[in-house]
Coordinates of N, CA, C and O in Angstrom, one line a residue:
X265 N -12.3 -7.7 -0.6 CA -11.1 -7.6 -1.4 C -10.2 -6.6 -0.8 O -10.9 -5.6 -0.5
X266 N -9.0 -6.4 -0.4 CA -8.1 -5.8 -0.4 C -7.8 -5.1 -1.4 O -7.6 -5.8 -2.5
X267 N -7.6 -3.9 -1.5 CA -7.2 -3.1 -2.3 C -6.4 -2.3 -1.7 O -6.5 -2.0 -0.5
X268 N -5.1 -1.9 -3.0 CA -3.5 -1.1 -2.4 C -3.5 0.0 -3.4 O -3.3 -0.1 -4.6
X269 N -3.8 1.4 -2.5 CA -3.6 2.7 -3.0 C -2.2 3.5 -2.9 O -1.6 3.9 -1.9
X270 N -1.8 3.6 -4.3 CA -0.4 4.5 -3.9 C -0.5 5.8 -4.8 O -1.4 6.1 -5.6
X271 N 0.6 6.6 -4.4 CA 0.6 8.3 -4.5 C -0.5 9.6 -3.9 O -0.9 10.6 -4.3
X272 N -0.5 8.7 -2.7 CA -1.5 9.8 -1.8 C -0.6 10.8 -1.7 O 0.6 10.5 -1.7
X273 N -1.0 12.1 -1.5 CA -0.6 13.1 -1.1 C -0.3 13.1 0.6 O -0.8 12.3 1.3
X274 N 0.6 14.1 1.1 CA 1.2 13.9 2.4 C -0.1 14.7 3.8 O 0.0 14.7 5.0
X275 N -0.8 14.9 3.1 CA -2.1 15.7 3.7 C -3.4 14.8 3.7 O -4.4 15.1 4.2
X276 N -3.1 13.5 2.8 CA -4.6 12.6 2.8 C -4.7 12.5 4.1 O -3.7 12.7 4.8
X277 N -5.9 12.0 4.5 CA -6.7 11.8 5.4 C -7.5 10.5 5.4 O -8.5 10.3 4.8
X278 N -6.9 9.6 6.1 CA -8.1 8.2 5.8 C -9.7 8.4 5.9 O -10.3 7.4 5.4
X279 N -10.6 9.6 6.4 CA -11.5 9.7 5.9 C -11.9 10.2 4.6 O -13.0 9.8 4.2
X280 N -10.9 11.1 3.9 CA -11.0 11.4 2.6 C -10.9 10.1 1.5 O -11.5 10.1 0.4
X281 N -9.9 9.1 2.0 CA -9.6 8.1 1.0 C -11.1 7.0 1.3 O -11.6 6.3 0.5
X282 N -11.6 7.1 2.5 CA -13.0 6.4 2.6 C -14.0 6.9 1.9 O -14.9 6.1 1.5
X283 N -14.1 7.9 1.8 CA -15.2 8.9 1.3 C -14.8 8.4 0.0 O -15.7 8.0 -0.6
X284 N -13.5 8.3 -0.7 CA -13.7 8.3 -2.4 C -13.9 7.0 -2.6 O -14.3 6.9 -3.8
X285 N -13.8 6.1 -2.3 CA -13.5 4.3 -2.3 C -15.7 4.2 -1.7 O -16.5 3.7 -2.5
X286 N -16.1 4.6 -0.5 CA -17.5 4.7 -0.1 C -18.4 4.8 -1.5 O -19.4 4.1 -1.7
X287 N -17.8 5.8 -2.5 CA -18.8 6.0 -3.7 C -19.0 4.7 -4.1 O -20.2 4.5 -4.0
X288 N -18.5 3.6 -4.5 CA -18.4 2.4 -5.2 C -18.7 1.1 -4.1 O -18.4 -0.1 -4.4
X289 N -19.5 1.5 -2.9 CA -19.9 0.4 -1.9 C -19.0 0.6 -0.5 O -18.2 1.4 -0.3
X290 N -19.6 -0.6 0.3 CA -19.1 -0.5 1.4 C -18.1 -0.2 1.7 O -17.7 -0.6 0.6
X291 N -17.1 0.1 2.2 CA -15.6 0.5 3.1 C -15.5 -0.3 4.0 O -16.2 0.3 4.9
X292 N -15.0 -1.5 4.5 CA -14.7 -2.4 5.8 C -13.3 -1.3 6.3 O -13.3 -0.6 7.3
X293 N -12.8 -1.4 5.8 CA -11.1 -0.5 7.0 C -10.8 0.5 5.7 O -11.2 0.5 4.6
X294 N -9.7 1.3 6.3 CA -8.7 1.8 5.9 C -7.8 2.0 6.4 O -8.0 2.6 7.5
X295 N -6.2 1.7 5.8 CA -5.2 1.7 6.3 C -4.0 2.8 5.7 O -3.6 2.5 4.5
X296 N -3.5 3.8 6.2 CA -2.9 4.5 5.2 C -1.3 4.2 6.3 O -1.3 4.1 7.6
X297 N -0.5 4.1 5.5 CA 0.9 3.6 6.2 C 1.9 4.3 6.1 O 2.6 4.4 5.1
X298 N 2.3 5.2 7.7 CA 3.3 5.8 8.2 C 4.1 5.1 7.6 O 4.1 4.1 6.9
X299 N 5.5 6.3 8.5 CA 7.1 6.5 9.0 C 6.8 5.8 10.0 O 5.7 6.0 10.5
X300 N 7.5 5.0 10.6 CA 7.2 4.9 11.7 C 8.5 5.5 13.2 O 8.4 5.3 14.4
X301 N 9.4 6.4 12.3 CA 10.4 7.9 12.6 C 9.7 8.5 12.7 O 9.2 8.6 13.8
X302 N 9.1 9.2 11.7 CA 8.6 11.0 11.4 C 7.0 10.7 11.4 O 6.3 11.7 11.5
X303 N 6.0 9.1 11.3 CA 5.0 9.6 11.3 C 4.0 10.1 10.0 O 2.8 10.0 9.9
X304 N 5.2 10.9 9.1 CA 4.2 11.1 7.9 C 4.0 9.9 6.9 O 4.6 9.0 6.5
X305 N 2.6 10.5 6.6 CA 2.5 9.2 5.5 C 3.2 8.9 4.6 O 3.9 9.9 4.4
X306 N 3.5 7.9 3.7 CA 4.7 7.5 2.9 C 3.8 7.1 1.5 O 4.2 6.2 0.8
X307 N 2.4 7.9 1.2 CA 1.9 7.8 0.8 C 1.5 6.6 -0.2 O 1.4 6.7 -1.5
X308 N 1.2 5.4 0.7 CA 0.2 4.4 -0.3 C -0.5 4.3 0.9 O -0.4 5.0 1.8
X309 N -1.3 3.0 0.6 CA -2.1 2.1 2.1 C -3.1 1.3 1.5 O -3.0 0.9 0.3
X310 N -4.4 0.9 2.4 CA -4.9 -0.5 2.1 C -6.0 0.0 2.2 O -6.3 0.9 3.0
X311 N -6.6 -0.5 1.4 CA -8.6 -0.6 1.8 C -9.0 -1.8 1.3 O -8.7 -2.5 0.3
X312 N -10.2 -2.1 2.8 CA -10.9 -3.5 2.7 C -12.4 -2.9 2.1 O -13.1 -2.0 2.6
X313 N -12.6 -3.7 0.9 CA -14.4 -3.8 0.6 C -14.6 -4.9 0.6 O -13.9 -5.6 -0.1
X314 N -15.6 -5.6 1.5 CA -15.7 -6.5 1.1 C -16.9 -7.5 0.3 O -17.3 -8.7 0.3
X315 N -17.3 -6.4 -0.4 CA -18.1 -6.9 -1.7 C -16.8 -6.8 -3.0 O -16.2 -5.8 -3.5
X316 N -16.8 -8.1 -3.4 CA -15.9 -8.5 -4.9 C -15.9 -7.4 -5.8 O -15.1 -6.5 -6.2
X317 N -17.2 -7.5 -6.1 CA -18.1 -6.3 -7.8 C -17.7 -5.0 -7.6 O -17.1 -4.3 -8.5
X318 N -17.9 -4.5 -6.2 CA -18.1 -3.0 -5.7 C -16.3 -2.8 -5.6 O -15.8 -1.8 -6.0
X319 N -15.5 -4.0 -5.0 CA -14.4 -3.2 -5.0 C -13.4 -2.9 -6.5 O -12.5 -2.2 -6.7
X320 N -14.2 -4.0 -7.5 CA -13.5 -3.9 -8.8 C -13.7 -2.6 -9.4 O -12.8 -1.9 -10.0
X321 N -15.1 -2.4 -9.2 CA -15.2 -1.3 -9.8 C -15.0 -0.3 -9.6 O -15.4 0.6 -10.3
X322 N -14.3 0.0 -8.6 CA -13.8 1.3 -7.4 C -12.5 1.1 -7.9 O -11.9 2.2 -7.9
X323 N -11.6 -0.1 -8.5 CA -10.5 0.2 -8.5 C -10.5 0.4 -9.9 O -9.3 0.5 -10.3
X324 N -11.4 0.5 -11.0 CA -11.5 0.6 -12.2 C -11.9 2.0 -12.5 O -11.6 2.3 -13.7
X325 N -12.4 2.6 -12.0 CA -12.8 4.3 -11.7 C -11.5 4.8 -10.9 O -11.6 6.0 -10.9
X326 N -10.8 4.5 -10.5 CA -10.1 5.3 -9.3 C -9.0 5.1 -9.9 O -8.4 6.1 -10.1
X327 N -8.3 3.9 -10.3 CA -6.8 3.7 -11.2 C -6.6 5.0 -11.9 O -7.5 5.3 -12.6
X328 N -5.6 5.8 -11.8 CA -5.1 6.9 -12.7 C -5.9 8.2 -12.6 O -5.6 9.1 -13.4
X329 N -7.2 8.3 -11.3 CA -7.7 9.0 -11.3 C -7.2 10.2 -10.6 O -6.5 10.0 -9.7
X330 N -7.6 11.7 -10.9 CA -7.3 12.8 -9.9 C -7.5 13.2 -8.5 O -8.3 14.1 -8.2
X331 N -6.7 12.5 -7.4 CA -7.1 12.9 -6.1 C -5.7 13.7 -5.4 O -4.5 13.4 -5.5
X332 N -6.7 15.0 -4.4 CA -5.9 15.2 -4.0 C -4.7 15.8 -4.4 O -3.7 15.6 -3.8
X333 N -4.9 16.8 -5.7 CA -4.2 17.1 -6.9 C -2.9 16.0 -6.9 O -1.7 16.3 -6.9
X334 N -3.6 14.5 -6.9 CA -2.4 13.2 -7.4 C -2.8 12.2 -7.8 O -3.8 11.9 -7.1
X335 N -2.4 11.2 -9.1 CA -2.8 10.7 -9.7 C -2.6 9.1 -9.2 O -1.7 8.3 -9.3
X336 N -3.7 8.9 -8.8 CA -3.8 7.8 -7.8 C -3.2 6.4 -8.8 O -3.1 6.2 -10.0
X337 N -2.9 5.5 -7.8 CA -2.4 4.1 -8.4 C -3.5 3.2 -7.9 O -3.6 3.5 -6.7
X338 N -4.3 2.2 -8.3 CA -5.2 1.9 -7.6 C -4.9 0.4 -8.2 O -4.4 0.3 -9.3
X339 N -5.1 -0.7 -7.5 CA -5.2 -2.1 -7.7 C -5.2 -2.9 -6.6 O -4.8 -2.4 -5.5
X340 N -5.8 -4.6 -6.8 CA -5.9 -5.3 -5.9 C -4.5 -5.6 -5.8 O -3.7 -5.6 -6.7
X341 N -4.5 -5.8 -3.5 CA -3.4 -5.9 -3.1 C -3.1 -7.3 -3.5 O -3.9 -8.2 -3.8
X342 N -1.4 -7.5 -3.6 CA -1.2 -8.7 -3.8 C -0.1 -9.4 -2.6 O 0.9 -8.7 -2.2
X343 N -0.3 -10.6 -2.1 CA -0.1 -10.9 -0.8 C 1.8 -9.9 -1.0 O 2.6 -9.6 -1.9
X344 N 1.7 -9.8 0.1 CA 3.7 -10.1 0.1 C 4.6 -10.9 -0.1 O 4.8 -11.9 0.6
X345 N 5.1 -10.5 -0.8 CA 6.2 -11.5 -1.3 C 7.3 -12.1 -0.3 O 7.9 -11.4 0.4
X346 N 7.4 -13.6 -0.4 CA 8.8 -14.1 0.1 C 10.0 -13.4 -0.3 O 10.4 -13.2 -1.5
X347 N 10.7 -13.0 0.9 CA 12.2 -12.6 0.8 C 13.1 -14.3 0.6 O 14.0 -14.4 -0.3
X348 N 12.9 -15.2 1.2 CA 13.9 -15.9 1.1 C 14.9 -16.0 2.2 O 16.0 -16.6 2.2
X349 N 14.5 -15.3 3.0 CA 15.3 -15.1 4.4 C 16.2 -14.1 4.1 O 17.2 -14.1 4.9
X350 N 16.5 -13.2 3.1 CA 17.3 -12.0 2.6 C 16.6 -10.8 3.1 O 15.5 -10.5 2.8
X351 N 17.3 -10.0 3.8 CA 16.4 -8.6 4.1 C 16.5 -7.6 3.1 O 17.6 -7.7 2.5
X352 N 15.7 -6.8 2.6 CA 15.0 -6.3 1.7 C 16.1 -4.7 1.8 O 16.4 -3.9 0.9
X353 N 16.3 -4.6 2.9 CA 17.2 -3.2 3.9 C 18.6 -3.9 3.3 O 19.4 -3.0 3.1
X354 N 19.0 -5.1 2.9 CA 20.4 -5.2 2.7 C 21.1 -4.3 2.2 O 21.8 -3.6 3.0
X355 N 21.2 -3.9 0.8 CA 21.7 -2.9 0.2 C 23.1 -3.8 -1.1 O 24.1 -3.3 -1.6
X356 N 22.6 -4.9 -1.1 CA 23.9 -5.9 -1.4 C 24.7 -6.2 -0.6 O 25.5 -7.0 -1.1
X357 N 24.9 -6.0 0.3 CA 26.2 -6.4 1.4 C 25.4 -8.9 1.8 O 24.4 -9.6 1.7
X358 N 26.2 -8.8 2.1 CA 26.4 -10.2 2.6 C 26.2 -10.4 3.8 O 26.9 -9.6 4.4
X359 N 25.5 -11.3 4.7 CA 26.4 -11.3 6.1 C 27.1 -12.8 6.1 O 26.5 -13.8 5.5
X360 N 28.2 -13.0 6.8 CA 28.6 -14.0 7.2 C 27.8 -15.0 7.9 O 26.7 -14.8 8.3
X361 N 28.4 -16.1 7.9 CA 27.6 -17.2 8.5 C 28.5 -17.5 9.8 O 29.7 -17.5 9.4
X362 N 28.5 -17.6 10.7 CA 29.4 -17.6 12.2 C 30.0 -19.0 12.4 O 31.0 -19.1 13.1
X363 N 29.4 -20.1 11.8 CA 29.8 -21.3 11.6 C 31.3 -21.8 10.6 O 32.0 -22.8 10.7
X364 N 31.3 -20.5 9.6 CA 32.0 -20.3 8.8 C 34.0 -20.5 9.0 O 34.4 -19.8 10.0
X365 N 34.7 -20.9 8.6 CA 36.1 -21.4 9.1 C 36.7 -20.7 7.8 O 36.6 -20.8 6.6
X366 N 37.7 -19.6 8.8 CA 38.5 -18.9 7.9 C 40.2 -19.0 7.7 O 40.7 -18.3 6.8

């Protein structure tokens, strides 16, 4: 199961977030997700268990729990969503279509 951790602190450590997720069964990966500017973490990321039972119950102990003096967000990841061919960076602006007759 994929599981999506958010409000890590700027100092977690993917061995720290393995070590607390490890209590509740195996750890397959962890993924904590830069800037990819600055590099620091932007505090969420991913962990794979891939026992079903073990990762429910990791996210049912760990939801709202104190890590890292921060109160972790814990639930299964859910795939990504379709944009629709709309970028997400727009800001409301439009772009034209080049085909377009003005």
């Amino acid at each position: 199961m994929n599981i999506y951790v958010a409000n890590l602190g700027q100092e977690t450590s993917e061995e720290q977030v393995r070590s607390a997720f490890s209590n509740y069964g195996e750890v397959e990966s962890v993924k904590l997700i830069t800037d990819q500017f600055t590099g620091r973490l932007k505090g969420f990321g991913f962990i794979e268990m891939p026992n079903t039972e073990e990762a429910e119950e990791a996210i049912k102990e760990l939801n709202n729990s104190k890590f890292d003096n921060q109160f972790l967000v814990v639930n299964e990841a859910r795939p990504k969503a379709s944009n629709n061919g709309f970028s997400s960076n727009n800001r409301g602006s439009y772009s034209r279509s080049n085909d377009r007759q003005y």
